[in-house]
Coordinates of C-alpha atoms in Angstrom, one line a residue:
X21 CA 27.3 209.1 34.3
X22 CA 30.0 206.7 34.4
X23 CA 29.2 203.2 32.5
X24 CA 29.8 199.5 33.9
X25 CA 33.7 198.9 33.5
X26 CA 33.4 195.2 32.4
X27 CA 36.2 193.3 31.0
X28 CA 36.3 190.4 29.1
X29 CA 39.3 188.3 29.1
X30 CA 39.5 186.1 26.5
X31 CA 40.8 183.1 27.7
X32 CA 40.1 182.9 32.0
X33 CA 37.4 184.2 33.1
X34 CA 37.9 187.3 35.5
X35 CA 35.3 188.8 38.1
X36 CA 32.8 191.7 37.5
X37 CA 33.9 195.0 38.9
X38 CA 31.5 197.3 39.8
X39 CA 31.7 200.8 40.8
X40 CA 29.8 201.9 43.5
X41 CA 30.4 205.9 43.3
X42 CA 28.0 204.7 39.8
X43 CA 25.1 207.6 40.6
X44 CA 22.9 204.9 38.5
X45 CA 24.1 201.7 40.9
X46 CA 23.5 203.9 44.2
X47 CA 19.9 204.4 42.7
X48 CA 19.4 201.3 41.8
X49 CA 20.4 199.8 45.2
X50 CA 18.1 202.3 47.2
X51 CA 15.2 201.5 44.9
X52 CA 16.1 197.3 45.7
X53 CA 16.7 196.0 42.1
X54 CA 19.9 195.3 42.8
X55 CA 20.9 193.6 46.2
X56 CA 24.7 193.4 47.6
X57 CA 25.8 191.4 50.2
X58 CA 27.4 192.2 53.0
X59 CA 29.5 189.5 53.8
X60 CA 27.1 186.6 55.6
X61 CA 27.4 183.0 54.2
X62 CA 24.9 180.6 54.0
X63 CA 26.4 176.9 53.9
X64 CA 23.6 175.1 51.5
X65 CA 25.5 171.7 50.7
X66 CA 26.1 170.6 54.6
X67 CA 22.7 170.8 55.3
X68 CA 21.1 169.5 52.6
X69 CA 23.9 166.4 53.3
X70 CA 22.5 165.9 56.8
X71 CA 19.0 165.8 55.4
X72 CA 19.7 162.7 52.8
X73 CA 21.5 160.6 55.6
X74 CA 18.8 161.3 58.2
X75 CA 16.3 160.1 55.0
X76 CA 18.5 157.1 54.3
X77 CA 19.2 156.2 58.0
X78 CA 14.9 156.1 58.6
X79 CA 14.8 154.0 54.7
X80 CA 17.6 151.0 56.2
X81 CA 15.8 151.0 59.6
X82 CA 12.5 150.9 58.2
X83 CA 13.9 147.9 56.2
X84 CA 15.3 146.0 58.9
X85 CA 12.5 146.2 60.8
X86 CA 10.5 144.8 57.8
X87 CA 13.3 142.1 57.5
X88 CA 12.4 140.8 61.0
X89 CA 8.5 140.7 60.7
X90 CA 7.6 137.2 60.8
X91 CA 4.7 137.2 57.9
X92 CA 2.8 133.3 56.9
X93 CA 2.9 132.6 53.4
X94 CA -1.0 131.5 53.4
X95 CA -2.4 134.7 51.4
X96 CA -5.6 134.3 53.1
X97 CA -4.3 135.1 56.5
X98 CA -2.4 138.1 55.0
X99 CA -6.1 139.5 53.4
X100 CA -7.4 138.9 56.8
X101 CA -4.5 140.8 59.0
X102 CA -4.9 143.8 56.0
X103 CA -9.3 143.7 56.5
X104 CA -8.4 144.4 60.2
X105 CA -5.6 147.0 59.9
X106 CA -8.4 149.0 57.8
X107 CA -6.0 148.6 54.6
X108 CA -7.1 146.9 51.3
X109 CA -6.0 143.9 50.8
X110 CA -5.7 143.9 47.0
X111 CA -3.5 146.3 45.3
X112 CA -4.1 146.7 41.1
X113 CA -1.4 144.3 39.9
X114 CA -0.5 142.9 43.3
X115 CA 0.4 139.3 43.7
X116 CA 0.6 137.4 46.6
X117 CA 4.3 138.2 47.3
X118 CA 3.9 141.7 47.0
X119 CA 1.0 141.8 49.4
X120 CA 3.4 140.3 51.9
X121 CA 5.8 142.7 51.3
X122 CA 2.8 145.3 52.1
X123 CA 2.2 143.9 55.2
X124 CA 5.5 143.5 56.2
X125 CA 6.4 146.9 55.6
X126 CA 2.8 148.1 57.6
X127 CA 3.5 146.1 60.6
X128 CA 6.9 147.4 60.8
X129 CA 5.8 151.3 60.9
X130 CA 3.3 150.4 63.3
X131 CA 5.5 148.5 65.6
X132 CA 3.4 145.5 65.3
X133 CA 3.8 141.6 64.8
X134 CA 1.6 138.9 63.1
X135 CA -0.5 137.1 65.0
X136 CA -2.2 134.1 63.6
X137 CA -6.6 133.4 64.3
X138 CA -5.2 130.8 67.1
X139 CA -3.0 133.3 68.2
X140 CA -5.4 135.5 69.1
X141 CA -7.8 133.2 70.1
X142 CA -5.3 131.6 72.6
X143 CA -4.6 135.6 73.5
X144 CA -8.2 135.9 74.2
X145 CA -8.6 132.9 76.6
X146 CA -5.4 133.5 78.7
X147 CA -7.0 137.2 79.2
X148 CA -10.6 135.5 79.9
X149 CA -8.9 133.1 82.2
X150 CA -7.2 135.7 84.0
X151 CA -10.2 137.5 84.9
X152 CA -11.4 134.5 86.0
X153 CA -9.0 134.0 88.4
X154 CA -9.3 137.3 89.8
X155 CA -12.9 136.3 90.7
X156 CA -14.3 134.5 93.6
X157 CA -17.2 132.7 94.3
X158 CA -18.5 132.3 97.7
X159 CA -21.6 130.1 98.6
X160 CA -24.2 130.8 101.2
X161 CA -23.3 128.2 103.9
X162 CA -25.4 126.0 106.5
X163 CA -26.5 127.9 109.9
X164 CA -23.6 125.9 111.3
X165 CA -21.3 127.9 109.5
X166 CA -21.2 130.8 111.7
X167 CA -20.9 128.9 115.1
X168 CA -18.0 127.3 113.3
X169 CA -16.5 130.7 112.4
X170 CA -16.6 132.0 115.8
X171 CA -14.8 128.8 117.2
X172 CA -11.9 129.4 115.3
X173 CA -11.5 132.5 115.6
X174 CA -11.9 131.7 119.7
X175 CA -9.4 129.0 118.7
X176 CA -7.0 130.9 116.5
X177 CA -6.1 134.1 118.6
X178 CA -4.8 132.9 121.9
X179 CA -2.5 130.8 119.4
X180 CA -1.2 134.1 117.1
X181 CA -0.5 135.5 120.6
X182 CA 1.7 132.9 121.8
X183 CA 3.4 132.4 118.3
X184 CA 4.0 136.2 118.3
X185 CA 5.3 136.2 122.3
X186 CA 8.0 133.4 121.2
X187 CA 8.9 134.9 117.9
X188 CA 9.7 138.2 120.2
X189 CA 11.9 135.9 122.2
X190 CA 13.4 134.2 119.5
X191 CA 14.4 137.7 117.7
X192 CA 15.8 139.0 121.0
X193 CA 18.8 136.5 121.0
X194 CA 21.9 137.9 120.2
X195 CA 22.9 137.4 116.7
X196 CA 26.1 135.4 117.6
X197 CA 23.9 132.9 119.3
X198 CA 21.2 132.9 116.5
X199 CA 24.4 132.2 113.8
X200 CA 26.1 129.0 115.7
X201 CA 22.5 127.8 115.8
X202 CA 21.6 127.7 112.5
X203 CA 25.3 126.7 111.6
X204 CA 25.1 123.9 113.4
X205 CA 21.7 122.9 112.0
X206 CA 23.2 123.4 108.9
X207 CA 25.9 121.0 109.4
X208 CA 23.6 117.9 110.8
X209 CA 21.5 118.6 107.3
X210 CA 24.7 118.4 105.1
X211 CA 25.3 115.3 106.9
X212 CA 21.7 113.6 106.0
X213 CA 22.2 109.8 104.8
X214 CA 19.8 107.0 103.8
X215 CA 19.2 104.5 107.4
X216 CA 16.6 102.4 106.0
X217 CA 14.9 101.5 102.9
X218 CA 11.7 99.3 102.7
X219 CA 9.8 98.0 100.1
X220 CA 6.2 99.3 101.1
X221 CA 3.7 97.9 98.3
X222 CA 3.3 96.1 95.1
X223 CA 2.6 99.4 93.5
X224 CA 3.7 102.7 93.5
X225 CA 3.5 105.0 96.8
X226 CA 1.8 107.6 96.4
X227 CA 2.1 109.9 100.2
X228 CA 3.5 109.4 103.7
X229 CA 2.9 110.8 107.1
X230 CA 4.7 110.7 110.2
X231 CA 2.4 110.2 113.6
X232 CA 2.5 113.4 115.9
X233 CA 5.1 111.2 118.3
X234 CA 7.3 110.3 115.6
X235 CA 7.1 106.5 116.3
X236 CA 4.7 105.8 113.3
X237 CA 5.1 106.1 109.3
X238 CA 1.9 105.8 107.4
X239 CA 2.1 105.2 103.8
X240 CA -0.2 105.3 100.9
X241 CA -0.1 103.6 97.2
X242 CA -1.8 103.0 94.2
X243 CA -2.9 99.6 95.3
X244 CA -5.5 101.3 97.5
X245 CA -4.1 100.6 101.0
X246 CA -3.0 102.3 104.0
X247 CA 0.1 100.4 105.8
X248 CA 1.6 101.8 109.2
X249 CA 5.2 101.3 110.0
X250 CA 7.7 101.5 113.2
X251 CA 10.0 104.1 112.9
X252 CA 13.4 103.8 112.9
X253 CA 13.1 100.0 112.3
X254 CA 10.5 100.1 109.4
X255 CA 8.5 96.8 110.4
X256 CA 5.0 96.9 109.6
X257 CA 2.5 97.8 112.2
X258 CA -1.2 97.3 110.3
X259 CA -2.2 97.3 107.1
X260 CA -5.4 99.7 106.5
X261 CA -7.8 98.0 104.0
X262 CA -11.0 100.5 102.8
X263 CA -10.5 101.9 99.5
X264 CA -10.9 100.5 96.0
X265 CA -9.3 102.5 93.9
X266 CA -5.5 105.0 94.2
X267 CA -4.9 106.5 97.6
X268 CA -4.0 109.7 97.2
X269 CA -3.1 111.5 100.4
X270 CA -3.3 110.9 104.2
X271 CA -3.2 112.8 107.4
X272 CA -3.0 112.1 110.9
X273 CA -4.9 114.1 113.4
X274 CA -2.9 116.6 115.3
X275 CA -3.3 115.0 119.1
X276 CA -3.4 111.1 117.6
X277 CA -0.3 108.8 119.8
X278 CA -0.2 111.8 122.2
X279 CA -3.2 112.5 123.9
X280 CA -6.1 111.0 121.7
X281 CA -7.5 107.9 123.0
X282 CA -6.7 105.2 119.7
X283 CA -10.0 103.9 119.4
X284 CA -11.4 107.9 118.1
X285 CA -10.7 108.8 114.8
X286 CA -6.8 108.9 114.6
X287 CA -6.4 109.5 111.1
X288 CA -7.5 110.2 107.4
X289 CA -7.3 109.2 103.7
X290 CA -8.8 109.9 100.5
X291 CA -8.6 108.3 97.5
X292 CA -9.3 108.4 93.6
X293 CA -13.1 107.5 94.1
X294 CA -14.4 111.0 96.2
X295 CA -14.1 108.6 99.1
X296 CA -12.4 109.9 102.7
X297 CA -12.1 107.4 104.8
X298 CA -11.4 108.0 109.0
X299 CA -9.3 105.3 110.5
X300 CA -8.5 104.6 114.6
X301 CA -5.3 102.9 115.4
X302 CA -6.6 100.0 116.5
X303 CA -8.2 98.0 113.5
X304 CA -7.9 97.5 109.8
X305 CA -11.1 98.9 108.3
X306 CA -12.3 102.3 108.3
X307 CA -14.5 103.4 111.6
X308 CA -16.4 106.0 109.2
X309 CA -16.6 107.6 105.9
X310 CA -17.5 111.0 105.3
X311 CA -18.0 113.2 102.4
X312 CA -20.1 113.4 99.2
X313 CA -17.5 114.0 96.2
X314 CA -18.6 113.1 93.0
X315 CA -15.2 113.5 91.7
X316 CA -11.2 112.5 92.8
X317 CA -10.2 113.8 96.3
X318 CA -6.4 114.6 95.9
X319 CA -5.5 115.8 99.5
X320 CA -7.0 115.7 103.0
X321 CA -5.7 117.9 106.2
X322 CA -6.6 118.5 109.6
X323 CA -7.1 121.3 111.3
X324 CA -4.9 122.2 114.4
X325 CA -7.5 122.0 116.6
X326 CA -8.9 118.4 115.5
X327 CA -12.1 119.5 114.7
X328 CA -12.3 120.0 111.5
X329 CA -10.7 118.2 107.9
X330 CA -10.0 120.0 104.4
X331 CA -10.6 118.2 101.8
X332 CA -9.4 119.2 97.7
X333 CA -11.8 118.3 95.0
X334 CA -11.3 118.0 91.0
X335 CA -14.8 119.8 90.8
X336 CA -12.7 122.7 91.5
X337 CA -13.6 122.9 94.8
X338 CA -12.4 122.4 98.2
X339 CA -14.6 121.4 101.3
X340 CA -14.2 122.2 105.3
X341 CA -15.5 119.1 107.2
X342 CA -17.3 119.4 111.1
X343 CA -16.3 115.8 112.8
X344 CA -18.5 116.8 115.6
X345 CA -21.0 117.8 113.6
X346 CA -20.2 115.3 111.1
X347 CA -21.5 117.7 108.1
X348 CA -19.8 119.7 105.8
X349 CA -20.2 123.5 106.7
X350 CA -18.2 124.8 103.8
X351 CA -18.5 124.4 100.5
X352 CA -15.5 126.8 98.5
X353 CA -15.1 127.8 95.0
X354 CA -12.7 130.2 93.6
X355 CA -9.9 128.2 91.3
X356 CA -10.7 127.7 87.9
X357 CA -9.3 124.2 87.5
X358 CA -9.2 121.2 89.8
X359 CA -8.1 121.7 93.4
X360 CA -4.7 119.5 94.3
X361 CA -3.3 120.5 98.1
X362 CA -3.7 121.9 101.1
X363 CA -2.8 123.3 104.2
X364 CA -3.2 124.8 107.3
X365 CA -1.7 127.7 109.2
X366 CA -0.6 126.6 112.5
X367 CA -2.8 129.2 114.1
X368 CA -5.7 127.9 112.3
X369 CA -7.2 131.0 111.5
X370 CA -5.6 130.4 108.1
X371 CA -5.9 127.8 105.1
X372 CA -4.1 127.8 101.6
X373 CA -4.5 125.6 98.8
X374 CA -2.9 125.0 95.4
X375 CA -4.4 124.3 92.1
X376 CA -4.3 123.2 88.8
X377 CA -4.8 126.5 87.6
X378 CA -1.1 127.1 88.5
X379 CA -2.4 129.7 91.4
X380 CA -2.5 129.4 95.4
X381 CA -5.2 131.2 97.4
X382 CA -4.7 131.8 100.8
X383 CA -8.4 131.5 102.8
X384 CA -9.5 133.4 106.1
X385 CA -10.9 130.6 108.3
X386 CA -12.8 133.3 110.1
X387 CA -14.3 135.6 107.3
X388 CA -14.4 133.2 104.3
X389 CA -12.7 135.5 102.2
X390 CA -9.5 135.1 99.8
X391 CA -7.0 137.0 101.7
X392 CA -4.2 136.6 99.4
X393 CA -3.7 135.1 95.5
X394 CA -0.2 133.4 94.7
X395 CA 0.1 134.2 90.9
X396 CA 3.4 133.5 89.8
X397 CA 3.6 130.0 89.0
X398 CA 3.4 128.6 85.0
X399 CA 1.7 125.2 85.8
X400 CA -0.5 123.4 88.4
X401 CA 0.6 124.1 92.1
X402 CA 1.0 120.7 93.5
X403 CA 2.3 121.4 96.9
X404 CA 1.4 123.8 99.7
X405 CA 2.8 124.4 103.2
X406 CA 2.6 126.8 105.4
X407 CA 6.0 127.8 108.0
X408 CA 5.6 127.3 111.4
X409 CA 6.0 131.1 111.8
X410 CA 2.9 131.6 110.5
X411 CA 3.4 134.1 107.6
X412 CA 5.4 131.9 105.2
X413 CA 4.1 129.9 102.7
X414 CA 5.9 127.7 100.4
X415 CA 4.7 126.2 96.9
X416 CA 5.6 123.6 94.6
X417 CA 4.6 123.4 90.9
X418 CA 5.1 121.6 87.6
X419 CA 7.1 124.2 86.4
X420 CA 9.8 122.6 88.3
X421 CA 10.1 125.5 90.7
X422 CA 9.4 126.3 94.4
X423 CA 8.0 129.5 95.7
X424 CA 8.0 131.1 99.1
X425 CA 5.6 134.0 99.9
X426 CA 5.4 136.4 102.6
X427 CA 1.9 137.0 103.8
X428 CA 2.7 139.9 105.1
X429 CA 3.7 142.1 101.9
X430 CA 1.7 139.8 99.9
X431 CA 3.9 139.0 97.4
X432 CA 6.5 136.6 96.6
X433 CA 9.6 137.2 98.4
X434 CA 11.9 134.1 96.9
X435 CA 11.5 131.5 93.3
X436 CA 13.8 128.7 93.7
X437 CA 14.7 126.7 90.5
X438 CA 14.2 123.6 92.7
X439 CA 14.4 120.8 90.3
X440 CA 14.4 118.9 87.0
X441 CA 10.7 117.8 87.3
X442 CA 7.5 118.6 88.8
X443 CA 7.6 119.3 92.5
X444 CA 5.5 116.6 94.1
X445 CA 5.9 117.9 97.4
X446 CA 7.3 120.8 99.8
X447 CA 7.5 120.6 103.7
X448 CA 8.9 123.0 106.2
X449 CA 11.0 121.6 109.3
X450 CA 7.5 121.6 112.1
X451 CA 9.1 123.3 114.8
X452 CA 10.9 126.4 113.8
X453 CA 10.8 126.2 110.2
X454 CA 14.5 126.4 110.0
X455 CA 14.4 124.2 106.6
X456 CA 12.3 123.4 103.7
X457 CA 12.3 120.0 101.9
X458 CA 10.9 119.2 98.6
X459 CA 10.5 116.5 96.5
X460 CA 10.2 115.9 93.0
X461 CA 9.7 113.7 89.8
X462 CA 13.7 114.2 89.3
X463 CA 14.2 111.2 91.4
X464 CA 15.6 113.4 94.2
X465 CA 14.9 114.9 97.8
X466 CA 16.4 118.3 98.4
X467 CA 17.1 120.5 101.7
X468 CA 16.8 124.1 101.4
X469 CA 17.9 126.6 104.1
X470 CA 15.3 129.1 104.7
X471 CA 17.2 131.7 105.8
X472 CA 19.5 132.0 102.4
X473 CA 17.2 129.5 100.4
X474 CA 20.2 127.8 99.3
X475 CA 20.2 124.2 98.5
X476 CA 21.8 122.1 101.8
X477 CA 21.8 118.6 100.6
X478 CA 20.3 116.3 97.7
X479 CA 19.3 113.2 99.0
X480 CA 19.5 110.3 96.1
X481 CA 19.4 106.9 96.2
X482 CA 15.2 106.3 94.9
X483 CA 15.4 104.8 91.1
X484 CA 11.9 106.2 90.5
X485 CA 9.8 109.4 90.8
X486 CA 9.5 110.6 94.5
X487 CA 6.1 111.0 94.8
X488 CA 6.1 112.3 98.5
X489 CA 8.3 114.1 101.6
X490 CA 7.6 114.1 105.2
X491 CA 9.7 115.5 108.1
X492 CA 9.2 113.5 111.8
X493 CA 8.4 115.9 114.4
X494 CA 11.3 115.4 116.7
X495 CA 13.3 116.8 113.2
X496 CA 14.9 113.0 114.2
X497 CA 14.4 111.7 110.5
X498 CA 13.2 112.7 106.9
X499 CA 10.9 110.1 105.0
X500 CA 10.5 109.9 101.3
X501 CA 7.9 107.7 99.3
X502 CA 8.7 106.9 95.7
X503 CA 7.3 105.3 92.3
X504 CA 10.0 102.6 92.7
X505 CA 7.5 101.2 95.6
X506 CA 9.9 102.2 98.2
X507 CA 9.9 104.7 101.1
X508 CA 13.7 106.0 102.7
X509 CA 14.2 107.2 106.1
X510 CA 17.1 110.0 106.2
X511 CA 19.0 111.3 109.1
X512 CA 22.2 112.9 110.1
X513 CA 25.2 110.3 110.5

């Protein structure tokens, strides 16, 4: 047989020729100890290129994620995090830098970040304090209670009927005459301006009220009295002389300067003390106290029937008052921090309050139960109203915001960035609920429209915290208390 033909060159190197017709080749190929290709590639150095950048890519990013966990310097928080992420926390020949490399580099794999002991133990009572919130406590009440129940629920329906038969009307309007409307409410609002101004005590004023016939302002102040005023021409009327100590809130009683004779209980205060004091129109001291708080009493609020008065408590309670019975027949838990407002549906079948535990509950008058939780706030709720359609509510907090909610998806349908300060107080227009003022710690007095919830006016002119807002019920005139010791009426030029 034929040998390999092989040449050598002897300078450049040449390529091996091989004969095939070789009988010894051809056996050697059948027998597989010598392999020929038949043309396929394999492209080895692309591939193995795309491996090292993937590799380098996951190095850099692993890096800059390292690079942006936030690790303390105190090495005995860095042991501590390792002990709980089941790694040792000393390395042979591991210095304190190096273990904070370590951790750096674990966090970052696991998509993690430092938290510190008070971290976590702040983590662990915001998650203890939500379940808190989530849960209700309801007392057994008096045998009163139920009687009470049944009357307003009695009360309540024939009044959600009504509401509902006029809203039908209201929405059948054609939409042309619905838009002039409001435009032209909308115009009188942007045309608001300071008509009086009155100093109204030697300390700050802490709440007002207008009378059901609009003819009467009652104020409130630090000072611990009660002062009534004319309306439009701000000249003092009485001055109310029965508690001790800060007047916090006041409330007139729904039919008082309208049907109710003045020498029944006309209206109501609370005060610092616990103390809620019942005044008629026609003297200077109080005609009854009622109550039993052993801690401040922040708001007070009548129920639309008359009957019955709200009360908020810093116990973390608020309390539902019988003046025919002249007992307390509720007793209600459920916030987790001192209860501040209050207010009723117009209905009465409904009541929500706001608290310090920056949430608003919305209570069934009728049942007893929570029928709706307003979670969405930061800080304490300070102000609560409720939309003369009956299914809007409106809150005020510390966070400087306002937010309106819609009972009817239960949720919150609007968050207005409302002002520079705390909200001290929200109020919706009493007859339609065409417009929302609030007040606030800003200095200022704003009008919202509720159909946009944009901002209509800002009424300054107060050099002190506006600690209350009040709307007339003839929508004649808009009242504002301050810390300056003076209230403002506002209307339209």
């Amino acid at each position: 047989p034929a040998a390999l033909d092989i040449v050598k060159p002897s300078k450049a190197k040449r390529p091996v020729h091989v004969d095939m017709n070789d009988s010894a080749i051809a056996a050697g190929i059948m027998k597989g100890n010598i392999n020929i290709s038949a043309g396929d590639t394999m492209n080895v150095g692309q591939d193995i290129a795309a491996d090292r950048r993937d590799i380098m890519l996951a190095e850099f990013e692993r890096r800059r994620k390292a690079r942006l966990v936030t690790v303390p310097t105190d090495d005995g928080e860095v042991k501590a995090r390792l002990r709980s992420m089941g790694e040792p926390i000393c390395l042979f020949g591991e210095g304190p830098a190096h273990r904070r490399d370590r951790l750096k580099e674990l966090l970052a794999e696991r998509g993690e970040t430092f938290n510190s002991a008070a971290e976590r133990q702040a983590e662990d009572d915001t998650k203890a304090k939500t379940e808190q919130q989530t849960e209700v406590w309801y007392h057994e009440g008096p045998a009163e209670l139920q009687s009470v129940r049944r009357f307003i629920a009695n009360y309540s329906l024939p009044r959600a009927n009504q509401r509902l038969k006029l809203s039908r009307i209201q929405q059948a309007k054609p939409d042309p005459e619905k838009y002039a409307k409001s435009q032209e409410l909308h115009k009188s609002l942007r045309s608001l301006v300071s008509t009086a101004s009155q100093i109204g005590d030697d300390r700050p004023l802490s709440y007002c009220r207008f009378s059901p016939d609009s003819k009467i302002l009652a104020t409130c102040s630090w000072s611990g009295l009660c002062k009534l005023w004319s309306v439009p021409q701000c000249e003092m009327i009485r001055v109310l002389r029965g508690h001790n100590t800060r007047v916090g809130g006041l409330a007139f009683h729904p039919q008082a300067t309208l049907s109710l004779s003045p020498s029944c209980a006309n209206m109501a205060s609370c005060d610092a003390d616990g103390v809620v004091q019942l005044w008629d129109l026609e003297s200077d001291t109080p005609i009854q106290s009622i109550g039993d708080h052993d801690q401040r009493v922040s708001r007070v609020a009548y129920h639309p029937s008359g009957r019955f008065i709200a009360s908020t408590c810093f116990d973390n309670s608020w309390r539902l008052w019988d003046l025919e019975q002249n007992m307390e027949v509720l007793f209600q838990e459920g916030h987790t921090a001192p209860v501040y407002s209050v207010s009723f549906q117009c209905d009465g079948s409904l009541v929500a309050t706001g608290g310090m535990d920056a949430c608003g509950r919305v209570w069934d008058l009728r049942t007893g139960r929570c029928v709706m939780l307003c979670d969405g706030h930061l800080k304490s709720v300070l102000a609560i109203d409720f939309s003369p359609n009956g299914y809007t509510l409106a809150t005020g907090s510390e966070d400087n915001s306002v937010s309106i909610w819609d009972l009817r998806k239960k949720e919150c349908v609007s968050n207005l960035p409302a002002h520079t300060n705390l909200v001290s107080q929200v109020v919706y227009e009493p007859q339609d609920g065409g417009y929302l003022v609030t007040s606030s710690y800003d200095n200022n007095v704003k009008v919202w429209s509720t159909n946009t919830s944009a901002p209509l006016k800002t009424l300054g002119g107060h050099t002190g915290r506006v600690m209350g807002v009040d709307i007339s019920p003839d929508r004649q005139y808009i009242a504002s208390v301050s810390y300056d010791r003076t209230f403002k009426l506002w209307s339209p030029e």
